[in-house]
Amino acid sequence: MDSKSTAKFGFVCVQNAGRSQMSAAFAERERDRRGLGDNMEILTGGTHPAEHVHEEVSTVMRERDIDLSDRTPREVSTDELESCDTVATMGCSTLELDAEDVDVRDWALDDPHGQDLDAVREIRDEIERRVEALFDEVHQAEP
């Protein structure tokens, strides 16, 4: 990724109310920390979006100084996902993309919805590690 190119990451689950929202928020933080700004686009969505981000997810993300209260789960289209360089599904997707140049990864994460806060914190921390590793990998691959 040079200064003229833009990488695009997609984070997808069914409801877009937990794992994919946390992933997108951590990706936005990494983009800012690494000064990628206009060179990194982040997309999140769900195949059957919920009405709002799960409360337990908002609670544990506030512990990382990330506010998800203004986020609304949204439906994501296949066309949007096929425009991404990398799409991470959360372990719940039956998504099949035809685009050959999209790197699709299934992170196989537990659903935080309805779980106690300690379990949601474990999921959050795993997501944070995976997002940081994804950015490290993309940064390493730069010419």
mmCIF file of N, CA and C in Angstrom:
data_model
loop_
_atom_site.group_PDB
_atom_site.id
_atom_site.type_symbol
_atom_site.label_atom_id
_atom_site.label_comp_id
_atom_site.label_asym_id
_atom_site.label_seq_id
_atom_site.Cartn_x
_atom_site.Cartn_y
_atom_site.Cartn_z
ATOM 1 N N MET A 1 0.847 -1.184 0.000
ATOM 2 C CA MET A 1 0.000 0.000 0.000
ATOM 3 C C MET A 1 0.884 1.237 0.000
ATOM 4 N N ASP A 2 0.922 1.975 -1.084
ATOM 5 C CA ASP A 2 1.709 3.195 -1.125
ATOM 6 C C ASP A 2 0.820 4.385 -0.786
ATOM 7 N N SER A 3 1.403 5.575 -0.844
ATOM 8 C CA SER A 3 0.659 6.758 -0.401
ATOM 9 C C SER A 3 -0.536 7.069 -1.302
ATOM 10 N N LYS A 4 -0.576 6.473 -2.503
ATOM 11 C CA LYS A 4 -1.681 6.753 -3.408
ATOM 12 C C LYS A 4 -2.776 5.703 -3.345
ATOM 13 N N SER A 5 -2.486 4.563 -2.747
ATOM 14 C CA SER A 5 -3.490 3.497 -2.728
ATOM 15 C C SER A 5 -4.248 3.482 -1.408
ATOM 16 N N THR A 6 -5.428 2.922 -1.476
ATOM 17 C CA THR A 6 -6.268 2.813 -0.292
ATOM 18 C C THR A 6 -6.597 1.351 -0.070
ATOM 19 N N ALA A 7 -6.343 0.883 1.139
ATOM 20 C CA ALA A 7 -6.739 -0.473 1.515
ATOM 21 C C ALA A 7 -8.132 -0.380 2.122
ATOM 22 N N LYS A 8 -8.903 -1.437 1.953
ATOM 23 C CA LYS A 8 -10.261 -1.437 2.490
ATOM 24 C C LYS A 8 -10.489 -2.746 3.236
ATOM 25 N N PHE A 9 -10.824 -2.614 4.521
ATOM 26 C CA PHE A 9 -11.134 -3.767 5.365
ATOM 27 C C PHE A 9 -12.629 -3.801 5.633
ATOM 28 N N GLY A 10 -13.209 -4.985 5.581
ATOM 29 C CA GLY A 10 -14.601 -5.176 5.945
ATOM 30 C C GLY A 10 -14.699 -6.125 7.131
ATOM 31 N N PHE A 11 -15.590 -5.797 8.071
ATOM 32 C CA PHE A 11 -15.827 -6.626 9.253
ATOM 33 C C PHE A 11 -17.319 -6.933 9.296
ATOM 34 N N VAL A 12 -17.665 -8.228 9.206
ATOM 35 C CA VAL A 12 -19.048 -8.620 8.983
ATOM 36 C C VAL A 12 -19.485 -9.711 9.953
ATOM 37 N N CYS A 13 -20.696 -9.580 10.450
ATOM 38 C CA CYS A 13 -21.359 -10.672 11.165
ATOM 39 C C CYS A 13 -22.851 -10.589 10.837
ATOM 40 N N VAL A 14 -23.637 -11.387 11.480
ATOM 41 C CA VAL A 14 -25.057 -11.422 11.139
ATOM 42 C C VAL A 14 -25.749 -10.137 11.589
ATOM 43 N N GLN A 15 -25.654 -9.821 12.881
ATOM 44 C CA GLN A 15 -26.412 -8.686 13.418
ATOM 45 C C GLN A 15 -25.668 -7.352 13.368
ATOM 46 N N ASN A 16 -24.374 -7.363 13.154
ATOM 47 C CA ASN A 16 -23.569 -6.137 13.154
ATOM 48 C C ASN A 16 -23.797 -5.354 14.440
ATOM 49 N N ALA A 17 -23.891 -6.080 15.551
ATOM 50 C CA ALA A 17 -24.200 -5.440 16.833
ATOM 51 C C ALA A 17 -23.198 -5.809 17.925
ATOM 52 N N GLY A 18 -22.165 -6.556 17.567
ATOM 53 C CA GLY A 18 -21.211 -6.998 18.579
ATOM 54 C C GLY A 18 -19.809 -7.101 18.011
ATOM 55 N N ARG A 19 -19.461 -8.302 17.569
ATOM 56 C CA ARG A 19 -18.091 -8.572 17.114
ATOM 57 C C ARG A 19 -17.636 -7.670 15.976
ATOM 58 N N SER A 20 -18.467 -7.506 14.963
ATOM 59 C CA SER A 20 -18.045 -6.684 13.823
ATOM 60 C C SER A 20 -17.947 -5.212 14.204
ATOM 61 N N GLN A 21 -18.803 -4.759 15.109
ATOM 62 C CA GLN A 21 -18.707 -3.360 15.580
ATOM 63 C C GLN A 21 -17.417 -3.151 16.374
ATOM 64 N N MET A 22 -17.082 -4.107 17.248
ATOM 65 C CA MET A 22 -15.827 -3.993 18.001
ATOM 66 C C MET A 22 -14.645 -4.008 17.043
ATOM 67 N N SER A 23 -14.675 -4.899 16.061
ATOM 68 C CA SER A 23 -13.581 -4.999 15.088
ATOM 69 C C SER A 23 -13.389 -3.695 14.333
ATOM 70 N N ALA A 24 -14.479 -3.126 13.857
ATOM 71 C CA ALA A 24 -14.394 -1.874 13.106
ATOM 72 C C ALA A 24 -13.859 -0.743 13.989
ATOM 73 N N ALA A 25 -14.307 -0.692 15.233
ATOM 74 C CA ALA A 25 -13.844 0.366 16.142
ATOM 75 C C ALA A 25 -12.346 0.230 16.425
ATOM 76 N N PHE A 26 -11.876 -0.995 16.649
ATOM 77 C CA PHE A 26 -10.444 -1.192 16.867
ATOM 78 C C PHE A 26 -9.659 -0.883 15.588
ATOM 79 N N ALA A 27 -10.219 -1.216 14.428
ATOM 80 C CA ALA A 27 -9.548 -0.906 13.166
ATOM 81 C C ALA A 27 -9.449 0.604 12.958
ATOM 82 N N GLU A 28 -10.499 1.328 13.298
ATOM 83 C CA GLU A 28 -10.454 2.796 13.185
ATOM 84 C C GLU A 28 -9.382 3.359 14.111
ATOM 85 N N ARG A 29 -9.284 2.814 15.316
ATOM 86 C CA ARG A 29 -8.254 3.265 16.253
ATOM 87 C C ARG A 29 -6.854 2.975 15.705
ATOM 88 N N GLU A 30 -6.651 1.770 15.155
ATOM 89 C CA GLU A 30 -5.342 1.422 14.583
ATOM 90 C C GLU A 30 -5.004 2.315 13.397
ATOM 91 N N ARG A 31 -5.996 2.581 12.559
ATOM 92 C CA ARG A 31 -5.778 3.456 11.402
ATOM 93 C C ARG A 31 -5.271 4.818 11.880
ATOM 94 N N ASP A 32 -5.913 5.346 12.926
ATOM 95 C CA ASP A 32 -5.514 6.650 13.455
ATOM 96 C C ASP A 32 -4.137 6.582 14.108
ATOM 97 N N ARG A 33 -3.900 5.545 14.904
ATOM 98 C CA ARG A 33 -2.605 5.397 15.590
ATOM 99 C C ARG A 33 -1.448 5.307 14.609
ATOM 100 N N ARG A 34 -1.696 4.654 13.486
ATOM 101 C CA ARG A 34 -0.630 4.421 12.507
ATOM 102 C C ARG A 34 -0.570 5.516 11.451
ATOM 103 N N GLY A 35 -1.440 6.514 11.576
ATOM 104 C CA GLY A 35 -1.429 7.639 10.646
ATOM 105 C C GLY A 35 -1.805 7.258 9.221
ATOM 106 N N LEU A 36 -2.678 6.279 9.068
ATOM 107 C CA LEU A 36 -3.064 5.821 7.736
ATOM 108 C C LEU A 36 -4.163 6.672 7.114
ATOM 109 N N GLY A 37 -4.931 7.346 7.947
ATOM 110 C CA GLY A 37 -5.937 8.292 7.482
ATOM 111 C C GLY A 37 -6.645 7.907 6.210
ATOM 112 N N ASP A 38 -6.384 8.657 5.145
ATOM 113 C CA ASP A 38 -7.069 8.468 3.869
ATOM 114 C C ASP A 38 -6.665 7.185 3.149
ATOM 115 N N ASN A 39 -5.629 6.495 3.636
ATOM 116 C CA ASN A 39 -5.160 5.287 2.972
ATOM 117 C C ASN A 39 -5.833 4.017 3.476
ATOM 118 N N MET A 40 -6.796 4.162 4.374
ATOM 119 C CA MET A 40 -7.454 2.982 4.944
ATOM 120 C C MET A 40 -8.940 3.248 5.086
ATOM 121 N N GLU A 41 -9.743 2.439 4.415
ATOM 122 C CA GLU A 41 -11.193 2.529 4.548
ATOM 123 C C GLU A 41 -11.686 1.322 5.332
ATOM 124 N N ILE A 42 -12.625 1.546 6.229
ATOM 125 C CA ILE A 42 -13.136 0.492 7.096
ATOM 126 C C ILE A 42 -14.643 0.407 6.930
ATOM 127 N N LEU A 43 -15.116 -0.798 6.673
ATOM 128 C CA LEU A 43 -16.527 -1.063 6.436
ATOM 129 C C LEU A 43 -17.004 -2.095 7.448
ATOM 130 N N THR A 44 -18.183 -1.894 7.993
ATOM 131 C CA THR A 44 -18.777 -2.917 8.841
ATOM 132 C C THR A 44 -20.257 -3.031 8.515
ATOM 133 N N GLY A 45 -20.772 -4.235 8.691
ATOM 134 C CA GLY A 45 -22.180 -4.452 8.414
ATOM 135 C C GLY A 45 -22.578 -5.871 8.766
ATOM 136 N N GLY A 46 -23.858 -6.130 8.598
ATOM 137 C CA GLY A 46 -24.383 -7.446 8.916
ATOM 138 C C GLY A 46 -25.327 -7.935 7.838
ATOM 139 N N THR A 47 -25.556 -9.235 7.835
ATOM 140 C CA THR A 47 -26.473 -9.813 6.866
ATOM 141 C C THR A 47 -27.925 -9.659 7.317
ATOM 142 N N HIS A 48 -28.156 -9.594 8.630
ATOM 143 C CA HIS A 48 -29.484 -9.345 9.211
ATOM 144 C C HIS A 48 -29.294 -8.448 10.438
ATOM 145 N N PRO A 49 -29.077 -7.143 10.215
ATOM 146 C CA PRO A 49 -28.684 -6.250 11.309
ATOM 147 C C PRO A 49 -29.718 -6.132 12.434
ATOM 148 N N ALA A 50 -29.191 -5.988 13.643
ATOM 149 C CA ALA A 50 -30.011 -5.764 14.836
ATOM 150 C C ALA A 50 -30.452 -4.299 14.870
ATOM 151 N N GLU A 51 -31.260 -3.980 15.869
ATOM 152 C CA GLU A 51 -31.740 -2.596 16.025
ATOM 153 C C GLU A 51 -30.655 -1.677 16.592
ATOM 154 N N HIS A 52 -29.780 -2.239 17.453
ATOM 155 C CA HIS A 52 -28.755 -1.426 18.110
ATOM 156 C C HIS A 52 -27.592 -2.319 18.518
ATOM 157 N N VAL A 53 -26.471 -1.687 18.832
ATOM 158 C CA VAL A 53 -25.301 -2.412 19.326
ATOM 159 C C VAL A 53 -25.663 -3.016 20.685
ATOM 160 N N HIS A 54 -25.245 -4.259 20.910
ATOM 161 C CA HIS A 54 -25.545 -4.934 22.172
ATOM 162 C C HIS A 54 -24.973 -4.137 23.350
ATOM 163 N N GLU A 55 -25.765 -3.998 24.410
ATOM 164 C CA GLU A 55 -25.371 -3.196 25.571
ATOM 165 C C GLU A 55 -24.079 -3.706 26.204
ATOM 166 N N GLU A 56 -23.933 -5.029 26.322
ATOM 167 C CA GLU A 56 -22.725 -5.566 26.949
ATOM 168 C C GLU A 56 -21.477 -5.250 26.121
ATOM 169 N N VAL A 57 -21.638 -5.127 24.817
ATOM 170 C CA VAL A 57 -20.531 -4.757 23.942
ATOM 171 C C VAL A 57 -20.168 -3.285 24.156
ATOM 172 N N SER A 58 -21.173 -2.427 24.204
ATOM 173 C CA SER A 58 -20.921 -1.006 24.473
ATOM 174 C C SER A 58 -20.220 -0.820 25.811
ATOM 175 N N THR A 59 -20.650 -1.578 26.804
ATOM 176 C CA THR A 59 -20.069 -1.467 28.150
ATOM 177 C C THR A 59 -18.580 -1.801 28.143
ATOM 178 N N VAL A 60 -18.204 -2.936 27.557
ATOM 179 C CA VAL A 60 -16.789 -3.331 27.599
ATOM 180 C C VAL A 60 -15.923 -2.472 26.678
ATOM 181 N N MET A 61 -16.502 -1.918 25.631
ATOM 182 C CA MET A 61 -15.723 -1.039 24.760
ATOM 183 C C MET A 61 -15.458 0.309 25.434
ATOM 184 N N ARG A 62 -16.389 0.761 26.268
ATOM 185 C CA ARG A 62 -16.144 2.000 27.024
ATOM 186 C C ARG A 62 -14.922 1.843 27.926
ATOM 187 N N GLU A 63 -14.663 0.626 28.388
ATOM 188 C CA GLU A 63 -13.478 0.367 29.208
ATOM 189 C C GLU A 63 -12.184 0.600 28.421
ATOM 190 N N ARG A 64 -12.266 0.596 27.104
ATOM 191 C CA ARG A 64 -11.125 0.883 26.217
ATOM 192 C C ARG A 64 -11.223 2.306 25.648
ATOM 193 N N ASP A 65 -12.088 3.113 26.257
ATOM 194 C CA ASP A 65 -12.305 4.494 25.806
ATOM 195 C C ASP A 65 -12.809 4.570 24.368
ATOM 196 N N ILE A 66 -13.639 3.606 23.996
ATOM 197 C CA ILE A 66 -14.271 3.606 22.683
ATOM 198 C C ILE A 66 -15.785 3.607 22.907
ATOM 199 N N ASP A 67 -16.435 4.619 22.358
ATOM 200 C CA ASP A 67 -17.876 4.794 22.545
ATOM 201 C C ASP A 67 -18.622 4.288 21.309
ATOM 202 N N LEU A 68 -19.414 3.245 21.495
ATOM 203 C CA LEU A 68 -20.207 2.696 20.394
ATOM 204 C C LEU A 68 -21.673 3.121 20.464
ATOM 205 N N SER A 69 -22.001 4.009 21.395
ATOM 206 C CA SER A 69 -23.412 4.360 21.620
ATOM 207 C C SER A 69 -24.063 5.037 20.417
ATOM 208 N N ASP A 70 -23.269 5.655 19.555
ATOM 209 C CA ASP A 70 -23.844 6.343 18.402
ATOM 210 C C ASP A 70 -23.844 5.479 17.138
ATOM 211 N N ARG A 71 -23.434 4.238 17.253
ATOM 212 C CA ARG A 71 -23.367 3.347 16.091
ATOM 213 C C ARG A 71 -24.684 2.607 15.894
ATOM 214 N N THR A 72 -25.052 2.453 14.654
ATOM 215 C CA THR A 72 -26.274 1.726 14.311
ATOM 216 C C THR A 72 -25.906 0.570 13.395
ATOM 217 N N PRO A 73 -26.282 -0.650 13.768
ATOM 218 C CA PRO A 73 -26.036 -1.783 12.879
ATOM 219 C C PRO A 73 -26.666 -1.527 11.509
ATOM 220 N N ARG A 74 -25.979 -1.966 10.482
ATOM 221 C CA ARG A 74 -26.448 -1.736 9.117
ATOM 222 C C ARG A 74 -26.263 -2.993 8.283
ATOM 223 N N GLU A 75 -27.078 -3.077 7.255
ATOM 224 C CA GLU A 75 -26.947 -4.191 6.320
ATOM 225 C C GLU A 75 -25.790 -3.903 5.365
ATOM 226 N N VAL A 76 -25.073 -4.939 5.028
ATOM 227 C CA VAL A 76 -23.958 -4.786 4.109
ATOM 228 C C VAL A 76 -24.261 -5.609 2.855
ATOM 229 N N SER A 77 -23.888 -5.066 1.706
ATOM 230 C CA SER A 77 -24.167 -5.758 0.448
ATOM 231 C C SER A 77 -22.946 -6.555 -0.010
ATOM 232 N N THR A 78 -23.210 -7.530 -0.839
ATOM 233 C CA THR A 78 -22.124 -8.317 -1.428
ATOM 234 C C THR A 78 -21.211 -7.411 -2.244
ATOM 235 N N ASP A 79 -21.787 -6.465 -2.982
ATOM 236 C CA ASP A 79 -20.970 -5.544 -3.776
ATOM 237 C C ASP A 79 -20.013 -4.754 -2.890
ATOM 238 N N GLU A 80 -20.511 -4.275 -1.744
ATOM 239 C CA GLU A 80 -19.638 -3.536 -0.826
ATOM 240 C C GLU A 80 -18.475 -4.419 -0.362
ATOM 241 N N LEU A 81 -18.788 -5.648 0.010
ATOM 242 C CA LEU A 81 -17.761 -6.552 0.514
ATOM 243 C C LEU A 81 -16.764 -6.940 -0.570
ATOM 244 N N GLU A 82 -17.251 -7.092 -1.783
ATOM 245 C CA GLU A 82 -16.352 -7.464 -2.869
ATOM 246 C C GLU A 82 -15.440 -6.309 -3.289
ATOM 247 N N SER A 83 -15.703 -5.109 -2.782
ATOM 248 C CA SER A 83 -14.824 -3.973 -3.036
ATOM 249 C C SER A 83 -13.696 -3.895 -2.002
ATOM 250 N N CYS A 84 -13.733 -4.779 -1.005
ATOM 251 C CA CYS A 84 -12.728 -4.783 0.059
ATOM 252 C C CYS A 84 -11.497 -5.592 -0.354
ATOM 253 N N ASP A 85 -10.369 -5.265 0.264
ATOM 254 C CA ASP A 85 -9.158 -6.065 0.098
ATOM 255 C C ASP A 85 -9.208 -7.277 1.025
ATOM 256 N N THR A 86 -9.681 -7.047 2.240
ATOM 257 C CA THR A 86 -9.783 -8.099 3.246
ATOM 258 C C THR A 86 -11.130 -7.997 3.934
ATOM 259 N N VAL A 87 -11.811 -9.132 4.091
ATOM 260 C CA VAL A 87 -13.069 -9.190 4.820
ATOM 261 C C VAL A 87 -12.906 -10.221 5.932
ATOM 262 N N ALA A 88 -13.164 -9.784 7.154
ATOM 263 C CA ALA A 88 -13.147 -10.695 8.297
ATOM 264 C C ALA A 88 -14.580 -10.973 8.714
ATOM 265 N N THR A 89 -14.954 -12.243 8.686
ATOM 266 C CA THR A 89 -16.249 -12.649 9.216
ATOM 267 C C THR A 89 -16.005 -13.155 10.628
ATOM 268 N N MET A 90 -17.043 -13.149 11.427
ATOM 269 C CA MET A 90 -16.865 -13.372 12.853
ATOM 270 C C MET A 90 -17.171 -14.795 13.319
ATOM 271 N N GLY A 91 -17.428 -15.688 12.389
ATOM 272 C CA GLY A 91 -17.704 -17.065 12.762
ATOM 273 C C GLY A 91 -19.156 -17.439 12.622
ATOM 274 N N CYS A 92 -19.935 -16.512 12.108
ATOM 275 C CA CYS A 92 -21.376 -16.749 12.030
ATOM 276 C C CYS A 92 -21.909 -16.547 10.626
ATOM 277 N N SER A 93 -21.038 -16.253 9.712
ATOM 278 C CA SER A 93 -21.497 -15.864 8.391
ATOM 279 C C SER A 93 -21.579 -17.050 7.439
ATOM 280 N N THR A 94 -22.573 -17.015 6.605
ATOM 281 C CA THR A 94 -22.674 -17.970 5.505
ATOM 282 C C THR A 94 -22.310 -17.259 4.207
ATOM 283 N N LEU A 95 -21.652 -16.135 4.363
ATOM 284 C CA LEU A 95 -21.298 -15.261 3.258
ATOM 285 C C LEU A 95 -20.384 -15.964 2.266
ATOM 286 N N GLU A 96 -20.714 -15.832 1.004
ATOM 287 C CA GLU A 96 -19.847 -16.348 -0.043
ATOM 288 C C GLU A 96 -19.616 -15.223 -1.035
ATOM 289 N N LEU A 97 -18.361 -14.854 -1.186
ATOM 290 C CA LEU A 97 -18.008 -13.778 -2.106
ATOM 291 C C LEU A 97 -17.379 -14.380 -3.351
ATOM 292 N N ASP A 98 -17.750 -13.839 -4.511
ATOM 293 C CA ASP A 98 -17.223 -14.336 -5.775
ATOM 294 C C ASP A 98 -15.915 -13.663 -6.174
ATOM 295 N N ALA A 99 -15.649 -12.503 -5.633
ATOM 296 C CA ALA A 99 -14.451 -11.764 -6.020
ATOM 297 C C ALA A 99 -13.202 -12.545 -5.618
ATOM 298 N N GLU A 100 -12.364 -12.804 -6.595
ATOM 299 C CA GLU A 100 -11.166 -13.604 -6.340
ATOM 300 C C GLU A 100 -10.092 -12.829 -5.595
ATOM 301 N N ASP A 101 -10.138 -11.513 -5.661
ATOM 302 C CA ASP A 101 -9.076 -10.727 -5.050
ATOM 303 C C ASP A 101 -9.431 -10.221 -3.651
ATOM 304 N N VAL A 102 -10.466 -10.787 -3.038
ATOM 305 C CA VAL A 102 -10.820 -10.439 -1.656
ATOM 306 C C VAL A 102 -10.290 -11.546 -0.742
ATOM 307 N N ASP A 103 -9.502 -11.140 0.234
ATOM 308 C CA ASP A 103 -8.971 -12.076 1.225
ATOM 309 C C ASP A 103 -10.025 -12.215 2.323
ATOM 310 N N VAL A 104 -10.760 -13.334 2.324
ATOM 311 C CA VAL A 104 -11.816 -13.555 3.313
ATOM 312 C C VAL A 104 -11.267 -14.428 4.437
ATOM 313 N N ARG A 105 -11.437 -13.952 5.659
ATOM 314 C CA ARG A 105 -10.952 -14.670 6.835
ATOM 315 C C ARG A 105 -12.102 -14.856 7.813
ATOM 316 N N ASP A 106 -12.274 -16.066 8.282
ATOM 317 C CA ASP A 106 -13.289 -16.322 9.301
ATOM 318 C C ASP A 106 -12.583 -16.375 10.648
ATOM 319 N N TRP A 107 -12.891 -15.410 11.505
ATOM 320 C CA TRP A 107 -12.225 -15.327 12.803
ATOM 321 C C TRP A 107 -12.845 -16.260 13.842
ATOM 322 N N ALA A 108 -13.985 -16.856 13.544
ATOM 323 C CA ALA A 108 -14.599 -17.871 14.418
ATOM 324 C C ALA A 108 -14.640 -17.447 15.894
ATOM 325 N N LEU A 109 -15.210 -16.291 16.138
ATOM 326 C CA LEU A 109 -15.320 -15.746 17.493
ATOM 327 C C LEU A 109 -16.683 -16.065 18.097
ATOM 328 N N ASP A 110 -16.707 -16.258 19.412
ATOM 329 C CA ASP A 110 -17.977 -16.465 20.106
ATOM 330 C C ASP A 110 -18.829 -15.199 20.024
ATOM 331 N N ASP A 111 -20.136 -15.381 20.011
ATOM 332 C CA ASP A 111 -21.074 -14.258 19.996
ATOM 333 C C ASP A 111 -21.159 -13.677 21.406
ATOM 334 N N PRO A 112 -20.901 -12.378 21.571
ATOM 335 C CA PRO A 112 -20.957 -11.774 22.902
ATOM 336 C C PRO A 112 -22.378 -11.527 23.412
ATOM 337 N N HIS A 113 -23.353 -11.565 22.523
ATOM 338 C CA HIS A 113 -24.719 -11.217 22.899
ATOM 339 C C HIS A 113 -25.234 -12.113 24.028
ATOM 340 N N GLY A 114 -25.651 -11.474 25.118
ATOM 341 C CA GLY A 114 -26.222 -12.188 26.245
ATOM 342 C C GLY A 114 -25.207 -12.815 27.190
ATOM 343 N N GLN A 115 -23.936 -12.671 26.893
ATOM 344 C CA GLN A 115 -22.913 -13.246 27.766
ATOM 345 C C GLN A 115 -22.569 -12.272 28.891
ATOM 346 N N ASP A 116 -21.959 -12.818 29.964
ATOM 347 C CA ASP A 116 -21.567 -11.940 31.067
ATOM 348 C C ASP A 116 -20.376 -11.082 30.637
ATOM 349 N N LEU A 117 -20.130 -10.012 31.374
ATOM 350 C CA LEU A 117 -19.122 -9.037 30.966
ATOM 351 C C LEU A 117 -17.725 -9.628 30.868
ATOM 352 N N ASP A 118 -17.382 -10.573 31.749
ATOM 353 C CA ASP A 118 -16.053 -11.183 31.658
ATOM 354 C C ASP A 118 -15.875 -11.934 30.342
ATOM 355 N N ALA A 119 -16.892 -12.648 29.911
ATOM 356 C CA ALA A 119 -16.825 -13.360 28.628
ATOM 357 C C ALA A 119 -16.730 -12.372 27.468
ATOM 358 N N VAL A 120 -17.481 -11.285 27.550
ATOM 359 C CA VAL A 120 -17.446 -10.273 26.490
ATOM 360 C C VAL A 120 -16.074 -9.596 26.460
ATOM 361 N N ARG A 121 -15.473 -9.391 27.615
ATOM 362 C CA ARG A 121 -14.121 -8.803 27.668
ATOM 363 C C ARG A 121 -13.112 -9.719 26.969
ATOM 364 N N GLU A 122 -13.239 -11.021 27.168
ATOM 365 C CA GLU A 122 -12.331 -11.970 26.504
ATOM 366 C C GLU A 122 -12.482 -11.885 24.989
ATOM 367 N N ILE A 123 -13.716 -11.806 24.517
ATOM 368 C CA ILE A 123 -13.969 -11.680 23.080
ATOM 369 C C ILE A 123 -13.388 -10.363 22.573
ATOM 370 N N ARG A 124 -13.631 -9.285 23.314
ATOM 371 C CA ARG A 124 -13.104 -7.964 22.939
ATOM 372 C C ARG A 124 -11.587 -8.003 22.819
ATOM 373 N N ASP A 125 -10.934 -8.599 23.805
ATOM 374 C CA ASP A 125 -9.471 -8.631 23.802
ATOM 375 C C ASP A 125 -8.926 -9.456 22.642
ATOM 376 N N GLU A 126 -9.607 -10.537 22.309
ATOM 377 C CA GLU A 126 -9.197 -11.355 21.159
ATOM 378 C C GLU A 126 -9.372 -10.563 19.870
ATOM 379 N N ILE A 127 -10.459 -9.836 19.747
ATOM 380 C CA ILE A 127 -10.684 -9.002 18.560
ATOM 381 C C ILE A 127 -9.595 -7.943 18.447
ATOM 382 N N GLU A 128 -9.278 -7.310 19.561
ATOM 383 C CA GLU A 128 -8.239 -6.287 19.542
ATOM 384 C C GLU A 128 -6.913 -6.865 19.041
ATOM 385 N N ARG A 129 -6.546 -8.049 19.525
ATOM 386 C CA ARG A 129 -5.303 -8.701 19.079
ATOM 387 C C ARG A 129 -5.349 -9.001 17.581
ATOM 388 N N ARG A 130 -6.481 -9.515 17.119
ATOM 389 C CA ARG A 130 -6.592 -9.880 15.703
ATOM 390 C C ARG A 130 -6.536 -8.657 14.791
ATOM 391 N N VAL A 131 -7.169 -7.570 15.198
ATOM 392 C CA VAL A 131 -7.135 -6.350 14.386
ATOM 393 C C VAL A 131 -5.710 -5.802 14.324
ATOM 394 N N GLU A 132 -5.034 -5.759 15.463
ATOM 395 C CA GLU A 132 -3.646 -5.275 15.470
ATOM 396 C C GLU A 132 -2.764 -6.154 14.585
ATOM 397 N N ALA A 133 -2.954 -7.479 14.652
ATOM 398 C CA ALA A 133 -2.175 -8.402 13.819
ATOM 399 C C ALA A 133 -2.471 -8.191 12.337
ATOM 400 N N LEU A 134 -3.725 -7.923 11.999
ATOM 401 C CA LEU A 134 -4.093 -7.660 10.610
ATOM 402 C C LEU A 134 -3.383 -6.409 10.100
ATOM 403 N N PHE A 135 -3.368 -5.362 10.899
ATOM 404 C CA PHE A 135 -2.673 -4.136 10.503
ATOM 405 C C PHE A 135 -1.168 -4.373 10.397
ATOM 406 N N ASP A 136 -0.607 -5.150 11.322
ATOM 407 C CA ASP A 136 0.828 -5.484 11.251
ATOM 408 C C ASP A 136 1.139 -6.226 9.959
ATOM 409 N N GLU A 137 0.272 -7.157 9.593
ATOM 410 C CA GLU A 137 0.469 -7.948 8.386
ATOM 411 C C GLU A 137 0.405 -7.077 7.146
ATOM 412 N N VAL A 138 -0.571 -6.201 7.083
ATOM 413 C CA VAL A 138 -0.708 -5.314 5.927
ATOM 414 C C VAL A 138 0.478 -4.358 5.857
ATOM 415 N N HIS A 139 0.899 -3.852 7.001
ATOM 416 C CA HIS A 139 2.048 -2.939 7.038
ATOM 417 C C HIS A 139 3.317 -3.657 6.576
ATOM 418 N N GLN A 140 3.501 -4.918 6.986
ATOM 419 C CA GLN A 140 4.659 -5.703 6.583
ATOM 420 C C GLN A 140 4.671 -5.948 5.075
ATOM 421 N N ALA A 141 3.481 -6.069 4.498
ATOM 422 C CA ALA A 141 3.368 -6.384 3.074
ATOM 423 C C ALA A 141 3.585 -5.165 2.174
ATOM 424 N N GLU A 142 3.659 -3.990 2.774
ATOM 425 C CA GLU A 142 3.848 -2.776 1.974
ATOM 426 C C GLU A 142 5.217 -2.809 1.307
ATOM 427 N N PRO A 143 5.295 -2.288 0.078
ATOM 428 C CA PRO A 143 6.585 -2.282 -0.639
ATOM 429 C C PRO A 143 7.559 -1.315 -0.006
#
